[in-house]
Short mmCIF file of C-alpha atoms in Angstrom, two decimals:
data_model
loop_
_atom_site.label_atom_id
_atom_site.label_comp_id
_atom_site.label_asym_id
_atom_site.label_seq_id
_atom_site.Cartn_x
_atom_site.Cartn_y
_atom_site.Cartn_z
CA UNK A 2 -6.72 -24.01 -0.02
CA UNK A 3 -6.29 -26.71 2.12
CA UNK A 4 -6.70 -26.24 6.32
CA UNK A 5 -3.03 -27.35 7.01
CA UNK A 6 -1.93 -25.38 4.04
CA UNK A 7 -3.65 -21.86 5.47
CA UNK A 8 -1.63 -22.29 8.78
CA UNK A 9 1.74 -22.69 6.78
CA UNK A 10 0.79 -19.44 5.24
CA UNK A 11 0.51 -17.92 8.84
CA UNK A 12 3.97 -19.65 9.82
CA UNK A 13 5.33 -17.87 6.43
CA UNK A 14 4.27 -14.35 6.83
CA UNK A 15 3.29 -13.98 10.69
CA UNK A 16 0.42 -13.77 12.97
CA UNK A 17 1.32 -10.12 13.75
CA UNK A 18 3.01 -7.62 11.43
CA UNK A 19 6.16 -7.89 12.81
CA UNK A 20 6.37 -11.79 14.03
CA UNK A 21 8.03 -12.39 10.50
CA UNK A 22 10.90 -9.83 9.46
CA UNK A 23 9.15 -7.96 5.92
CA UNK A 24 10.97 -6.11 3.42
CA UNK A 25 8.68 -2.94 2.96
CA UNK A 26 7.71 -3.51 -0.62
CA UNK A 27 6.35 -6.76 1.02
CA UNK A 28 4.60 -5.64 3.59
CA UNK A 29 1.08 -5.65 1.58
CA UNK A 30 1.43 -8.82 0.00
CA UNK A 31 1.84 -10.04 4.04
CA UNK A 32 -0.84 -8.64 5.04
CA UNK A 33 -3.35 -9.65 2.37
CA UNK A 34 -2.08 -13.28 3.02
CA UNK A 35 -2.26 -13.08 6.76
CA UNK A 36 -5.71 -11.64 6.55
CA UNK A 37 -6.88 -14.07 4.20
CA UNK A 38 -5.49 -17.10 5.84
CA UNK A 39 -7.30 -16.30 9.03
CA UNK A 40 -10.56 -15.60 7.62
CA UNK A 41 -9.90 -19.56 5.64
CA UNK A 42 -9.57 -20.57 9.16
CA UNK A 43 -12.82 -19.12 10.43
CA UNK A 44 -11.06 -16.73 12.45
CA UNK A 45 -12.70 -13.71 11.58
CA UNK A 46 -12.11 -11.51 14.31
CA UNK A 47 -8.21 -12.21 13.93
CA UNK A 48 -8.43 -11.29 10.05
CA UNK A 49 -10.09 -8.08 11.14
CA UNK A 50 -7.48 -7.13 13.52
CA UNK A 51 -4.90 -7.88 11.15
CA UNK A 52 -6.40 -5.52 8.45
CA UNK A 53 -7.01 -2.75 11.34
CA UNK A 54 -3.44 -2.85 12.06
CA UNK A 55 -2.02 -2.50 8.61
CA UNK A 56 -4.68 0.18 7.69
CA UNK A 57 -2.84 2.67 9.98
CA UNK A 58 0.33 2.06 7.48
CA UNK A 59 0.67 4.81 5.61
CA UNK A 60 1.57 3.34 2.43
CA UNK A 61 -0.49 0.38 2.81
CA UNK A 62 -3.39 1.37 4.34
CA UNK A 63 -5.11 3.24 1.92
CA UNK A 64 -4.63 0.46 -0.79
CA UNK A 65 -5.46 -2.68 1.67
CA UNK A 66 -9.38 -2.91 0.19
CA UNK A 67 -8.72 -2.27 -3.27
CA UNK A 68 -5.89 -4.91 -3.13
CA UNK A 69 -7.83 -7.71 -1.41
CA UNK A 70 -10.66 -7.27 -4.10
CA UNK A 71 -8.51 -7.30 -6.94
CA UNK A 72 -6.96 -10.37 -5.80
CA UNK A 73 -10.18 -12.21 -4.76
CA UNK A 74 -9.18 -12.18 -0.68
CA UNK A 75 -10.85 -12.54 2.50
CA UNK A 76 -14.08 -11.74 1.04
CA UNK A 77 -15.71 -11.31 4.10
CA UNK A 78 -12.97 -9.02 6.09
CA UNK A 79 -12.85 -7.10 2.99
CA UNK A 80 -16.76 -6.33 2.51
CA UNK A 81 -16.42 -5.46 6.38
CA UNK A 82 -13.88 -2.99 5.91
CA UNK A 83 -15.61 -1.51 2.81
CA UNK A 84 -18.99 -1.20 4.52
CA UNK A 85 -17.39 0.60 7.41
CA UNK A 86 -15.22 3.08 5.32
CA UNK A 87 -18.57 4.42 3.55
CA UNK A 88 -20.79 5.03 6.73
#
């Protein structure tokens, strides 16, 4: 995934949950994106924020990790979030 291509994603689904209007059964698939495309950008700290907001979804949160894995995203952010949930 090219640089320019990783910000289009951002324009697409949002910086913030809510910057970009999201059906709910999207809301996931925005956040996965979102998280991924900042890691891609080297902006870890922003992809770590954006998975710490959506974990306090109800219906999201508790899928967020499994998701990212199965779909190969934000490696990083997601071996963070796993490492954190098992302490």
């Amino acid at each position: 995934m090219r640089e320019g291509d990783v910000a289009m994603t951002l324009d697409l689904v949002g910086a913030r949950v809510g910057d970009i209007p999201e059906a709910r059964q999207f809301r996931l698939m925005f956040a996965m994106y979102r998280i991924h495309a900042f890691e891609k950008l080297g902006r870890d700290q922003d992809a770590m924020t954006a998975a710490m907001a959506i974990s306090a979804d109800e219906e999201v949160g508790p899928v967020l990790v499994q998701a990212l894995e199965a779909n190969e995203l934000a490696p990083r952010t997601t071996a963070t979030l796993r490492a954190s949930s098992s302490s």
